[in-house]
Coordinates of C-alpha atoms in Angstrom, one line a residue:
M108 CA 0.6 45.5 -3.6
K109 CA 1.5 42.8 -0.8
L110 CA 2.1 44.0 2.4
A111 CA 5.3 43.2 4.1
P112 CA 5.2 40.6 6.6
E113 CA 5.0 41.7 10.6
F114 CA 7.4 40.2 12.9
V115 CA 7.3 40.4 16.7
L116 CA 9.5 39.3 19.6
C117 CA 7.1 37.4 22.0
A118 CA 7.9 36.0 25.6
V119 CA 7.4 32.1 25.5
N120 CA 4.1 32.4 28.1
S121 CA 2.5 34.7 25.8
L122 CA 2.4 31.9 23.1
F123 CA -0.3 29.1 23.4
L124 CA -0.7 25.8 21.3
P125 CA -3.9 25.1 19.3
E126 CA -6.5 23.5 21.7
S127 CA -7.2 20.7 19.3
L128 CA -3.4 19.4 19.2
P129 CA -3.0 16.2 20.2
T130 CA -1.0 15.3 23.3
F131 CA 1.6 13.0 21.8
I132 CA 2.5 15.6 19.5
V133 CA 3.7 17.7 22.4
Q134 CA 5.4 14.9 24.1
H135 CA 7.3 13.8 20.9
V136 CA 9.7 16.6 20.4
S137 CA 13.0 14.7 19.8
R138 CA 16.1 15.2 22.1
E139 CA 18.1 15.9 18.8
E140 CA 15.8 18.9 18.0
T141 CA 16.0 20.2 21.5
E142 CA 19.9 19.9 21.6
L143 CA 20.0 21.9 18.4
A144 CA 17.7 24.7 19.9
A145 CA 20.0 24.8 22.8
R146 CA 22.9 25.1 20.6
F147 CA 22.1 27.4 17.8
G148 CA 18.8 29.0 19.0
Q149 CA 16.0 30.3 16.9
I150 CA 16.3 29.0 13.3
H151 CA 13.3 30.4 11.8
P152 CA 10.1 32.5 13.0
I153 CA 7.1 30.8 14.4
L154 CA 3.7 31.8 12.5
V155 CA 1.2 32.7 14.9
A156 CA -2.3 34.5 15.0
P157 CA -3.9 37.0 17.6
S158 CA -5.5 35.1 20.4
N159 CA -9.5 35.4 20.5
A160 CA -9.0 36.1 24.3
G161 CA -7.4 39.4 23.4
T162 CA -4.0 38.5 25.1
G163 CA -1.0 36.7 23.3
Y164 CA -0.9 34.7 20.2
V165 CA -2.2 31.2 19.0
I166 CA 0.8 29.2 17.0
Q167 CA -0.3 28.6 13.5
G168 CA 2.9 27.0 12.3
G169 CA 6.2 25.7 13.5
I170 CA 4.7 24.0 16.5
L171 CA 7.8 21.4 16.6
H172 CA 10.2 24.3 16.6
F173 CA 8.5 26.1 19.2
L174 CA 8.4 23.3 21.6
A175 CA 11.9 22.4 21.0
L176 CA 12.9 26.1 21.6
K177 CA 11.0 26.2 24.9
R178 CA 12.5 23.1 26.4
A179 CA 15.9 24.6 25.4
G180 CA 14.9 27.2 27.7
L181 CA 14.4 30.2 25.5
T182 CA 12.4 33.1 27.1
N183 CA 11.7 34.9 23.9
I184 CA 10.6 33.9 20.5
F185 CA 10.7 35.5 17.0
C186 CA 7.4 35.3 15.4
R187 CA 5.5 36.2 12.3
I188 CA 2.1 37.3 12.4
T189 CA -0.4 36.1 9.8
G190 CA -2.1 39.2 8.4
E191 CA -5.6 39.7 8.2
A192 CA -5.4 41.1 4.6
A193 CA -4.0 37.5 3.5
S194 CA -6.2 35.4 1.8
P195 CA -7.4 32.2 3.6
Q196 CA -5.4 30.0 1.1
S197 CA -2.1 32.0 1.5
A198 CA -2.7 31.7 5.2
F199 CA -2.8 28.0 5.0
A200 CA 0.2 27.8 2.7
L201 CA 2.3 29.6 4.9
R202 CA 1.1 27.2 7.9
I203 CA 2.3 24.4 5.8
L204 CA 5.5 25.9 4.9
H205 CA 6.2 26.4 8.6
E206 CA 5.6 23.0 9.5
Q207 CA 8.0 21.2 6.8
P208 CA 9.8 19.1 7.1
A209 CA 7.8 17.7 9.9
C210 CA 4.5 17.9 8.0
Q211 CA 6.0 15.8 5.0
N212 CA 7.0 13.1 7.3
S213 CA 3.8 13.0 9.6
P214 CA 0.6 11.8 8.1
I215 CA -1.2 13.2 11.4
L216 CA 0.3 16.4 10.8
Q217 CA -1.2 16.6 7.5
A218 CA -4.4 15.3 8.7
L219 CA -4.8 18.0 11.3
L220 CA -3.9 20.6 8.6
I221 CA -6.6 19.5 6.1
K222 CA -9.1 19.2 8.7
A223 CA -8.4 23.0 9.5
M224 CA -8.7 23.9 6.0
D225 CA -12.3 22.2 5.7
G226 CA -14.8 24.9 5.5
F227 CA -12.5 27.9 5.0
L228 CA -11.1 26.6 1.6
S229 CA -12.8 25.3 -1.7
L230 CA -11.8 21.7 -3.1
A231 CA -9.8 23.2 -5.5
E232 CA -7.9 25.1 -3.1
Q233 CA -7.3 22.2 -0.7
L234 CA -6.0 20.3 -3.5
S235 CA -3.6 23.1 -4.8
L236 CA -1.9 23.0 -1.4
L237 CA -1.3 19.3 -1.0
P238 CA 1.9 19.3 -2.9
L239 CA 3.1 21.5 -0.4
M240 CA 2.7 18.7 2.4
G241 CA 4.5 16.3 -0.3
L242 CA 1.2 14.9 -1.3
K243 CA -0.4 14.4 -4.6
A244 CA -3.3 16.8 -5.7
Q245 CA -5.8 14.1 -5.6
Q246 CA -9.1 14.2 -4.0
H247 CA -9.3 10.7 -2.3
I248 CA -6.1 11.8 -0.4
L249 CA -8.1 14.3 1.4
A250 CA -10.5 11.8 2.5
E251 CA -7.6 9.3 3.6
R252 CA -6.0 11.5 5.8
L253 CA -9.0 12.8 7.4
S254 CA -9.9 9.3 8.5
L255 CA -6.6 8.9 10.3
L256 CA -8.3 11.0 13.1
Q257 CA -11.0 8.5 13.5
L258 CA -8.2 5.9 14.5
N259 CA -7.0 5.0 17.9
S260 CA -5.1 7.5 19.4
A261 CA -2.1 5.2 19.9
V262 CA -2.4 4.3 16.5
Q263 CA -2.2 8.1 15.4
E264 CA 0.8 8.2 17.6
A265 CA 2.5 5.5 15.8
L266 CA 2.0 7.0 12.4
H267 CA 3.2 10.4 13.8
T268 CA 6.6 9.0 15.1
Q269 CA 6.7 6.6 12.2
E270 CA 6.9 3.4 13.8
L271 CA 3.8 2.5 11.6
H272 CA 4.0 2.7 8.1
S273 CA 1.0 4.3 6.6
K274 CA 0.8 1.5 4.0
N275 CA -0.4 -0.7 6.7
I276 CA -3.5 1.6 7.7
N277 CA -6.2 0.2 5.5
L278 CA -5.9 -3.4 6.9
L279 CA -5.3 -2.0 10.5
A280 CA -8.5 -0.1 10.5
R281 CA -10.7 -3.1 9.6
L282 CA -9.8 -4.0 13.2
P283 CA -12.0 -2.6 16.4
T284 CA -10.3 0.2 17.9
E285 CA -8.9 -1.9 21.0
E286 CA -7.3 -4.4 18.7
Q287 CA -5.7 -1.7 16.7
K288 CA -3.8 -0.5 19.9
H289 CA -3.0 -3.8 20.9
L290 CA -1.4 -4.4 17.4
V291 CA 0.6 -1.1 17.5
E292 CA 1.9 -2.0 20.8
L293 CA 3.1 -5.4 19.5
I294 CA 4.6 -3.5 16.5
S295 CA 6.5 -1.3 18.9
R296 CA 7.6 -4.1 21.4
Y297 CA 9.3 -6.0 18.3
H298 CA 10.5 -2.9 16.7
L299 CA 8.9 -4.4 13.3
R300 CA 9.6 -2.4 10.3
G301 CA 9.2 -3.0 6.2
S302 CA 8.0 -6.5 5.4
K303 CA 7.8 -7.8 8.7
Q304 CA 5.3 -5.1 10.0
Q305 CA 3.1 -5.5 6.9
K306 CA 3.2 -9.5 7.5
L307 CA 2.1 -9.0 11.0
V308 CA -0.8 -6.5 10.2
E309 CA -2.0 -8.9 7.3
L310 CA -2.0 -11.7 9.3
M311 CA -3.5 -10.5 12.4
A312 CA -6.3 -8.6 10.3
E313 CA -7.0 -11.5 8.3
L314 CA -7.4 -14.0 11.2
H315 CA -9.6 -11.7 12.8
L316 CA -11.9 -11.2 10.0
R317 CA -11.9 -14.8 9.2
D318 CA -12.9 -16.5 12.7
G319 CA -13.1 -13.6 15.1
S320 CA -9.6 -13.9 16.7
T321 CA -8.2 -11.1 18.7
V322 CA -4.7 -10.0 19.3
S323 CA -4.7 -11.2 22.8
S324 CA -6.1 -14.6 22.0
L325 CA -3.6 -15.4 19.3
L326 CA -0.9 -14.3 21.5
A327 CA -2.0 -16.7 24.2
E328 CA -2.2 -19.5 21.6
W329 CA 1.5 -18.7 20.7
Q330 CA 2.5 -18.6 24.1
E331 CA 1.2 -22.1 24.8
S332 CA 3.6 -23.0 21.8
E333 CA 6.6 -22.4 24.0
P334 CA 8.3 -19.7 21.6
P335 CA 12.0 -19.0 22.0
Q336 CA 12.7 -16.3 24.6
D337 CA 16.4 -15.8 23.6
N338 CA 16.1 -12.1 22.2
L339 CA 13.3 -10.0 20.7
P340 CA 14.2 -10.6 16.8
Q341 CA 13.9 -14.6 17.4
E342 CA 10.8 -14.1 19.2
S343 CA 9.1 -11.8 16.5
Q344 CA 10.0 -14.0 13.6
N345 CA 8.7 -17.1 15.6
L346 CA 5.5 -15.1 16.3
L347 CA 5.1 -14.5 12.2
N348 CA 5.8 -18.1 11.6
F349 CA 3.1 -19.0 14.3
L350 CA 0.6 -16.6 12.7
F351 CA 1.3 -18.1 9.1
N352 CA 0.8 -21.5 10.2
R353 CA -2.4 -20.5 11.9
Y354 CA -3.8 -19.0 8.7
N355 CA -2.7 -22.0 6.9
P356 CA -3.5 -25.1 8.7
R357 CA -2.5 -27.3 5.3
V358 CA 1.0 -25.8 5.5
I359 CA 1.6 -27.6 8.9
Q360 CA 0.2 -30.9 7.4
A361 CA 2.3 -30.9 4.5
E362 CA 5.3 -29.9 6.8
Q363 CA 4.7 -33.1 8.9
R364 CA 4.2 -35.1 5.8
F365 CA 7.4 -34.0 4.1
H366 CA 9.5 -34.9 7.2
E367 CA 8.3 -38.3 7.2
Q368 CA 9.1 -38.6 3.7
V369 CA 12.6 -37.3 4.2
R370 CA 13.1 -39.8 7.4
G371 CA 11.8 -42.4 5.2
L372 CA 14.6 -41.7 2.4
Q373 CA 17.2 -42.5 5.2
A374 CA 19.3 -39.9 3.5
P375 CA 23.1 -40.2 4.3
A376 CA 24.8 -37.5 6.3
G377 CA 25.8 -34.5 4.3
V378 CA 22.5 -34.5 2.3
N379 CA 20.3 -31.8 2.8
I380 CA 16.5 -31.8 1.3
T381 CA 14.2 -28.8 1.3
H382 CA 10.8 -27.9 -0.1
T383 CA 9.8 -24.4 -1.8
P384 CA 8.3 -21.9 0.6
A385 CA 4.7 -22.7 1.9
F386 CA 4.7 -25.8 -0.5
E387 CA 3.7 -23.4 -3.2
D388 CA 4.7 -26.4 -5.4
E389 CA 5.8 -29.8 -5.4
A390 CA 9.4 -29.2 -6.1
V391 CA 12.0 -30.1 -3.9
T392 CA 15.9 -29.3 -3.6
V393 CA 18.6 -31.7 -2.7
Q394 CA 21.8 -30.3 -1.3
L395 CA 25.3 -32.1 -0.9
S396 CA 27.9 -31.0 1.5
Y397 CA 31.4 -31.8 1.4
S398 CA 34.2 -31.1 3.9
S399 CA 36.6 -30.2 1.4
W400 CA 37.2 -29.1 -2.6
A401 CA 39.3 -32.5 -2.8
K402 CA 36.3 -34.7 -1.7
L403 CA 34.0 -32.7 -4.2
Q404 CA 36.3 -33.2 -7.1
A405 CA 36.7 -36.9 -6.1
Q406 CA 32.7 -37.5 -6.3
W407 CA 32.3 -35.1 -9.3
P408 CA 32.4 -37.7 -11.9
H409 CA 29.8 -40.1 -10.1
L410 CA 27.7 -36.7 -9.6
L411 CA 28.0 -36.1 -13.3
K412 CA 27.0 -39.3 -14.4
L413 CA 23.8 -39.9 -12.1
T414 CA 22.5 -36.3 -13.1
E415 CA 23.0 -37.6 -17.1
T416 CA 21.2 -40.8 -16.3
G417 CA 18.8 -39.8 -13.8
N418 CA 17.9 -36.3 -15.6
P419 CA 15.9 -34.7 -12.7
D420 CA 13.1 -32.0 -13.6
R421 CA 14.5 -28.4 -12.9

């Protein structure tokens, strides 16, 4: 028969954060969470365990909720005490549940919980708890999450705040620790997300692995090219273009040759000739612009006749 949960009202100053908790987690409590705590008070109990010092409790779950309540000015907080009779697996399941949904959104919180489980739970028990974190019950995920704790602290912070997407970690981890930090700072400066973030990480990592280029040296080269400084989106796109051309020097040569060929054609006004992205093949596209529908209609018979006799490849 299961014992009823034990709850207690605790003074804030009798509750302690785990010693192993990274500082950036304490610092990144959103203003929205704090405002909600100030408006509605405590939503659910904090999970705690008696302190080894004999006084007070150490917070086991609901850390972010506790921090928001504390910042909102609450002096007493309702807590659930983990019972000694509970199995280690049940105790860790409760810790995970008390961190939802923050745990599902933060690979670092997941990694910290997995590290805490190691030594207390069997492999099968650890795997059984991964779905509670929103993860698949696969052994390689345990190792992947634990490896995150070996990354630069700035990288861990970016993962926790979701500035850095976890799918870019494998490439980022191939860089030296300081290079990881500089690259994350660049991502933060330009607010890069999605494919642009992935492209930046890929190009920086490949250039480093190919010729030893560092983030700082590549940025210095880029600055010498006098990039636009009108706004951050234009700057970031120009940086990505620079890195792509730096990684693919043949593209620059092909671009120069293409423009020389276009100038040699002496195309009339209104004719635009373009190539395929990165010159992936030799195809070209010719676009004609007309100032009105009537002018297009007047020229249409000639265009039809030209395409019929010229029969350009498509």
